[in-house]
PDB file of C-alpha atoms in Angstrom:
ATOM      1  CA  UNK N   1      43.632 143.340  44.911  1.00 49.00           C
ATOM      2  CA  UNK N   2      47.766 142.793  44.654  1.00 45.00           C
ATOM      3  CA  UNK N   3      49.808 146.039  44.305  1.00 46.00           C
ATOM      4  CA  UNK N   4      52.250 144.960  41.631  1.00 50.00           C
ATOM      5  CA  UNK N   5      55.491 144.554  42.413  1.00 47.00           C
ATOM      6  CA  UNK N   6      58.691 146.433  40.540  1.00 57.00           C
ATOM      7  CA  UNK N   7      60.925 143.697  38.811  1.00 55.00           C
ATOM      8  CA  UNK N   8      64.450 144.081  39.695  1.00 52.00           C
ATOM      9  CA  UNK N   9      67.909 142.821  38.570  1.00 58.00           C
ATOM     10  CA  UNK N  10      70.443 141.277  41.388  1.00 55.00           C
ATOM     11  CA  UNK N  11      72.813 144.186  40.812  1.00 63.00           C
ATOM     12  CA  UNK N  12      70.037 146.482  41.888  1.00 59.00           C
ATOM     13  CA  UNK N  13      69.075 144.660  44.566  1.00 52.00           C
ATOM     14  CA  UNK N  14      72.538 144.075  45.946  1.00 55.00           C
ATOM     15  CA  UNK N  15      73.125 148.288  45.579  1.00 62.00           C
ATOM     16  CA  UNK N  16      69.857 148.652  47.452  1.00 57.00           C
ATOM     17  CA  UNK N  17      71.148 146.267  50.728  1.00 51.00           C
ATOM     18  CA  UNK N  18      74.379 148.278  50.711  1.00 57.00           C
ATOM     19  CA  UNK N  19      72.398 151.324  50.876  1.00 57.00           C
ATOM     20  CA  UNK N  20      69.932 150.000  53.979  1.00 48.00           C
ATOM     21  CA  UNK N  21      70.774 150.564  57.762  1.00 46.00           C
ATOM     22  CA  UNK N  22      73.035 147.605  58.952  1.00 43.00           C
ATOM     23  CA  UNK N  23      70.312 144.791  60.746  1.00 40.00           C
ATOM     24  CA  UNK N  24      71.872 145.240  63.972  1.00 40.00           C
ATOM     25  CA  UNK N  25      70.905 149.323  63.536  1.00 38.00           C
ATOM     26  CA  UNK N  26      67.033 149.203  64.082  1.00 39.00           C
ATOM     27  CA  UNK N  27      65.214 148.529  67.166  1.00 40.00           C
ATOM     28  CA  UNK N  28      63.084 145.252  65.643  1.00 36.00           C
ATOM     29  CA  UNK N  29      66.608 143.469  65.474  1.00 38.00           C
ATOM     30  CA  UNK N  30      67.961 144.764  69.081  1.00 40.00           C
ATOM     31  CA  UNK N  31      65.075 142.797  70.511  1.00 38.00           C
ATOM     32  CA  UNK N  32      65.675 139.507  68.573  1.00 37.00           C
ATOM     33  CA  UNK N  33      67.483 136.928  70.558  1.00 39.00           C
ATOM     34  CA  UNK N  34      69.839 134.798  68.529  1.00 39.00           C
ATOM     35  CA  UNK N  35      69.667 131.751  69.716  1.00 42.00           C
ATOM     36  CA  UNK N  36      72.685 129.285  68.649  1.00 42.00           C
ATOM     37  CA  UNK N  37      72.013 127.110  65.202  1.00 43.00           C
ATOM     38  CA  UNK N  38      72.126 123.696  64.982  1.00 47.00           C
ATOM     39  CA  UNK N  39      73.985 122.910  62.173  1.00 46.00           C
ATOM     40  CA  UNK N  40      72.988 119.196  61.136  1.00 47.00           C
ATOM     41  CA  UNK N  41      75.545 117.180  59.315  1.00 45.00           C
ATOM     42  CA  UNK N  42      74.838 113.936  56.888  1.00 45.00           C
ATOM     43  CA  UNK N  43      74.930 111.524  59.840  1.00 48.00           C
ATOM     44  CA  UNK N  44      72.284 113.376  62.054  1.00 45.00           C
ATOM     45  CA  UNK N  45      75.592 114.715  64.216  1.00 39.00           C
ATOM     46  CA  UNK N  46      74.672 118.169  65.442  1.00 42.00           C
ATOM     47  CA  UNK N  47      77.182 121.247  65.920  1.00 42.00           C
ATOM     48  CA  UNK N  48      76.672 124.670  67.320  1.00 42.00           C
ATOM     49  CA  UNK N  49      74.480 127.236  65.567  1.00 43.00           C
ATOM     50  CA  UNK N  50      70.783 128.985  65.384  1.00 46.00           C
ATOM     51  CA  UNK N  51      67.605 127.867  66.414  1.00 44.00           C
ATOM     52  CA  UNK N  52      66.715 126.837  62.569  1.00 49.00           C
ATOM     53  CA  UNK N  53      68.088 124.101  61.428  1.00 73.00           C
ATOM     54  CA  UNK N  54      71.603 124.868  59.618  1.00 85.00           C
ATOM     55  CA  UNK N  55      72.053 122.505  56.349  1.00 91.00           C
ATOM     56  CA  UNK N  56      74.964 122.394  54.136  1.00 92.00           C
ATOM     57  CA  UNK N  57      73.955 122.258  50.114  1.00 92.00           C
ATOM     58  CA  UNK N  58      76.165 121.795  47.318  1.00 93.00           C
ATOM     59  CA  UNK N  59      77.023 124.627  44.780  1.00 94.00           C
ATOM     60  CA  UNK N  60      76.004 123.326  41.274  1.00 93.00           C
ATOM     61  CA  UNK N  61      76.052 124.547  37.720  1.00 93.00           C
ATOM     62  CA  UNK N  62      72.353 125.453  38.422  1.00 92.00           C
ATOM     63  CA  UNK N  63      72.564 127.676  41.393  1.00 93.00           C
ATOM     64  CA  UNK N  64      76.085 129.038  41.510  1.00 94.00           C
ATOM     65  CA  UNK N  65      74.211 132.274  40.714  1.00 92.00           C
ATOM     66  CA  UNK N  66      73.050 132.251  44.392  1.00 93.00           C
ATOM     67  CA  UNK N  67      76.734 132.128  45.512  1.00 95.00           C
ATOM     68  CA  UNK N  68      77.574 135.357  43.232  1.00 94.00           C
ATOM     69  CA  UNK N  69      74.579 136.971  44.884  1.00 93.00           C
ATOM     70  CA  UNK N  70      76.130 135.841  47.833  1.00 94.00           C
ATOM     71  CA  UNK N  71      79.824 137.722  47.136  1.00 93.00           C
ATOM     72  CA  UNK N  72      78.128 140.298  46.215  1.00 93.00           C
ATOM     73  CA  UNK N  73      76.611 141.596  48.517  1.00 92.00           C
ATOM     74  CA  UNK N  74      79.392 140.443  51.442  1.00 91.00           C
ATOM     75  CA  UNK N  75      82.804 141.408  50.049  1.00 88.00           C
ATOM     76  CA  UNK N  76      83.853 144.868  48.320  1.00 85.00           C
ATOM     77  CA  UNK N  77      85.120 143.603  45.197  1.00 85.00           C
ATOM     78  CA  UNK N  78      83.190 142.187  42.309  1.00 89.00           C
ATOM     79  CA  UNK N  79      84.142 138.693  41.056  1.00 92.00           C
ATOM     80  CA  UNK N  80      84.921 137.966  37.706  1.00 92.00           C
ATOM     81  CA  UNK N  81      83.104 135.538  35.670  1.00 93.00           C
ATOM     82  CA  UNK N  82      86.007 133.151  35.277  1.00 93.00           C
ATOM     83  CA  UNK N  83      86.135 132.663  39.412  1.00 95.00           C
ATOM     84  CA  UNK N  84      82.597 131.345  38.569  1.00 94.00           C
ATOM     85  CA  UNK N  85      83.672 128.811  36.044  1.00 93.00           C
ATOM     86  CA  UNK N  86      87.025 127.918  37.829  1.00 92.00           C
ATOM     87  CA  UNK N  87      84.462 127.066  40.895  1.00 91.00           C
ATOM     88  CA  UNK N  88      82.607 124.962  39.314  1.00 94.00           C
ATOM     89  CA  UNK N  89      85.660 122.675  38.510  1.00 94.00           C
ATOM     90  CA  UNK N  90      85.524 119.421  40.236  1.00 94.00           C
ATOM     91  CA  UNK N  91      87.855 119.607  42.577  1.00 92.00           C
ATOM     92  CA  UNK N  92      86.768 123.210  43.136  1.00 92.00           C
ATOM     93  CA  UNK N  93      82.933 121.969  43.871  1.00 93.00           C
ATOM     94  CA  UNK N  94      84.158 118.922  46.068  1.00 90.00           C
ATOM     95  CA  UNK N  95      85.586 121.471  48.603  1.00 93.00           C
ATOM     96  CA  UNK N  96      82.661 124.298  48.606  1.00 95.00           C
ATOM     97  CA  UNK N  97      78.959 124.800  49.643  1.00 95.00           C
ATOM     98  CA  UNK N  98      76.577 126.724  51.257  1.00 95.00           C
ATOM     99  CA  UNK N  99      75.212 127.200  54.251  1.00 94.00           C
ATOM    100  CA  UNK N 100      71.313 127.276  54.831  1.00 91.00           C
ATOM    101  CA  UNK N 101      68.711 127.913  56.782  1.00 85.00           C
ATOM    102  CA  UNK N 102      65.902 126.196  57.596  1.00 75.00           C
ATOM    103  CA  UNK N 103      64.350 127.207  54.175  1.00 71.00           C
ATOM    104  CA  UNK N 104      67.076 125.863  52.181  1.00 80.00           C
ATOM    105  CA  UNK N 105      68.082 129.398  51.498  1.00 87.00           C
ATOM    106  CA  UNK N 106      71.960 129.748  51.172  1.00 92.00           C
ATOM    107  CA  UNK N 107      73.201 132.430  53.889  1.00 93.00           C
ATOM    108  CA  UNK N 108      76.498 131.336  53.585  1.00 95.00           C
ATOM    109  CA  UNK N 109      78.932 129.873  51.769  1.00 96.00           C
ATOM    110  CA  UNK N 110      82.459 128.536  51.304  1.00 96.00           C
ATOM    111  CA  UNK N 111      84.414 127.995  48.454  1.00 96.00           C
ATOM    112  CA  UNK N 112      88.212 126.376  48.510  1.00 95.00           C
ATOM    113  CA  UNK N 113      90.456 125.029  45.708  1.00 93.00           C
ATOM    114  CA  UNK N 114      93.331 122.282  45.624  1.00 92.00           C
ATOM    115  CA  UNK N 115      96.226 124.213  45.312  1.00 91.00           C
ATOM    116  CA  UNK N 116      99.002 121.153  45.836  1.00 83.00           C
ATOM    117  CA  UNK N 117      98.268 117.263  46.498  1.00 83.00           C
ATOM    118  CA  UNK N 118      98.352 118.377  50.680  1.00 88.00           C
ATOM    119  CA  UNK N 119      97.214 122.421  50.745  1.00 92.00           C
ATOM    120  CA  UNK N 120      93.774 123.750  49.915  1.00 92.00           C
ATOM    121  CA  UNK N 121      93.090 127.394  49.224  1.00 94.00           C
ATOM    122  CA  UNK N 122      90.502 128.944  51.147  1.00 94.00           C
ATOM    123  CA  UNK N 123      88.879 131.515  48.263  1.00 95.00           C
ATOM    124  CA  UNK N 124      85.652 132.946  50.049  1.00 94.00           C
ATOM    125  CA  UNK N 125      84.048 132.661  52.916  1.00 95.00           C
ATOM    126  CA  UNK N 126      80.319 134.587  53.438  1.00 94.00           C
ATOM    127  CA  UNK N 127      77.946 134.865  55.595  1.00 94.00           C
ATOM    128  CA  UNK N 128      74.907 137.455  55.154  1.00 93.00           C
ATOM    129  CA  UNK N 129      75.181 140.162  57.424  1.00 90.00           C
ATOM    130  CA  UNK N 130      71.736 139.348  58.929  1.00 89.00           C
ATOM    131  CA  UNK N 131      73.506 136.093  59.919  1.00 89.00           C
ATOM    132  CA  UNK N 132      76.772 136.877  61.169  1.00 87.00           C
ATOM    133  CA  UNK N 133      77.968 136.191  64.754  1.00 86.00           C
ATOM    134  CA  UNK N 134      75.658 132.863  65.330  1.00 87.00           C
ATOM    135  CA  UNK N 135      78.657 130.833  64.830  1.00 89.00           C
ATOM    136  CA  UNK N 136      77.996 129.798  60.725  1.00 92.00           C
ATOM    137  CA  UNK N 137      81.201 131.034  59.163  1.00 93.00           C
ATOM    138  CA  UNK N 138      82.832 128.357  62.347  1.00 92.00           C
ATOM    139  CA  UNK N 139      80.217 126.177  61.385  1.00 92.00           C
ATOM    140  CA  UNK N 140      81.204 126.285  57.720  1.00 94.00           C
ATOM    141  CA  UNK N 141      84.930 126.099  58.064  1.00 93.00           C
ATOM    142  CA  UNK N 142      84.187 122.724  60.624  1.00 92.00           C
ATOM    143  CA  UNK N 143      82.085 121.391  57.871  1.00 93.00           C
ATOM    144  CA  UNK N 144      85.141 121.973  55.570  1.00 93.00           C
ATOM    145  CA  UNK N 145      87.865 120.847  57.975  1.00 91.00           C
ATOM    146  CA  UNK N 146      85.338 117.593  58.670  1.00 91.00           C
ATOM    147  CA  UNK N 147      85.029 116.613  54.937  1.00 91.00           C
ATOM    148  CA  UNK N 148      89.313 117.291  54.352  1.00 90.00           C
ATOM    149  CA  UNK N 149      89.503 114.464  57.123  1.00 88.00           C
ATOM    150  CA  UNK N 150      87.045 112.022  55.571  1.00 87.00           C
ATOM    151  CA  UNK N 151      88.155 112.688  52.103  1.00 82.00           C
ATOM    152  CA  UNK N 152      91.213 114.639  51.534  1.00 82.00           C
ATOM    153  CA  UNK N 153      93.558 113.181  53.965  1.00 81.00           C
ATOM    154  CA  UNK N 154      96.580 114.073  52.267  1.00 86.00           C
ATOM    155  CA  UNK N 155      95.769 117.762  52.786  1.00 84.00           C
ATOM    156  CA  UNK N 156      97.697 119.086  55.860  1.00 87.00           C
ATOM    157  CA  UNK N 157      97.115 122.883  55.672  1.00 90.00           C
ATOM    158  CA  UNK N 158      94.111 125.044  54.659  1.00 91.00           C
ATOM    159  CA  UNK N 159      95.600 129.237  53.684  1.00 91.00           C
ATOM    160  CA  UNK N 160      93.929 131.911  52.818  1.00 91.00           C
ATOM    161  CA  UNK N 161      93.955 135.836  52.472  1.00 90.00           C
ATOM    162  CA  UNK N 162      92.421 138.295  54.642  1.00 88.00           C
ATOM    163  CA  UNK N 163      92.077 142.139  53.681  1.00 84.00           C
ATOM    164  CA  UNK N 164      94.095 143.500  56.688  1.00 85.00           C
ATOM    165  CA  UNK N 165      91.142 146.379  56.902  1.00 87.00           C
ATOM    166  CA  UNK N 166      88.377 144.166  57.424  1.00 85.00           C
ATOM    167  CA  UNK N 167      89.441 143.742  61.521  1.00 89.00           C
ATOM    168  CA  UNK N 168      86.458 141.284  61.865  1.00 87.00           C
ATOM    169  CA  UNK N 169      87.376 138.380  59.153  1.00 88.00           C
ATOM    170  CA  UNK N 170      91.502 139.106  61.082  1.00 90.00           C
ATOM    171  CA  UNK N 171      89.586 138.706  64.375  1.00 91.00           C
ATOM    172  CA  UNK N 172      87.281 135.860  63.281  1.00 89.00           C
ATOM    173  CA  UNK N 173      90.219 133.660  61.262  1.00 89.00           C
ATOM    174  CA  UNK N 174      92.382 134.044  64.575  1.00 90.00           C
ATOM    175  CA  UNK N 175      89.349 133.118  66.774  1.00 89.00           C
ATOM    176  CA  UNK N 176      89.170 129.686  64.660  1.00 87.00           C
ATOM    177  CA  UNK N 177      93.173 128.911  64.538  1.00 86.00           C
ATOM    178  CA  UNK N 178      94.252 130.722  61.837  1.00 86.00           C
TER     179      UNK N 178
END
């Protein structure tokens, strides 16, 4: 016999995980080992990551509820519905996607927008907290510098904001070059 199980919205799910101990916190996730992904691209070329296989999926119409989930639950403010449908613009979706693990499920995710015919705006970058520091926020910008030389070619600088505070996406953007 099946205990049933409580439905629950996103929103109380999301104020649930920002409730729970940090991953890192318990004693079943100081004896994992993260091992490095390996992020594999369209061609079968392989860049660092963890021992799943790391995909990149596009954000649709259909599932660009997964990538406010996503927000969420990794940044401190709440974005508005008309980020949402600006994102799903074109030119918008050509330049963002997620990140996912060997279950297709998005743990990541970037999302840029033209902003002139040679600069793209970097809007989000996230990465679940479960999955942060095996290398998939470098894996996702790489993806995103790697499709900007195939495609965009005109585009000569990425920029983006960083909320001074937040001394690991300052520490993380200067790692990478910014």
């Amino acid at each position: 016999m099946s205990t049933p199980v409580e439905a629950k919205t996103v929103e109380q799910c999301a104020n649930e995980a920002k409730t729970r101990a940090a991953p890192d916190a318990d004693d079943t996730s100081k004896k994992l080992v993260r091992e490095p992904y390996e992020a594999k691209k369209p061609e079968g070329v392989t860049a660092g990551v963890h021992r799943n296989a790391l995909m990149f999926a596009a954000i649709t119409p259909r599932n660009v509820g997964q990538l406010r989930v996503l927000n969420y639950v990794c940044f401190p403010i709440d974005y508005s519905d008309s980020f949402y449908t600006n994102m799903l613009r074109p030119e918008c979706l050509a330049l963002s996607f997620y990140a996912c693990d060997s279950g297709d499920v998005p743990v990541g995710a970037i999302t840029c927008r033209p902003e002139k015919a040679d600069r793209v705006y970097l809007m989000t970058l996230s990465v679940l907290q479960a999955y942060r520091r095996m290398g998939i926020g470098a894996a996702l910008l790489q993806e995103l510098l790697d499709r900007l030389s195939k495609s965009h070619k005109q585009v000569k600088e990425v920029v983006l904001h960083v909320h001074t505070p937040n001394e690991g996406a300052v520490a993380f953007y200067q790692r990478v070059g910014f």
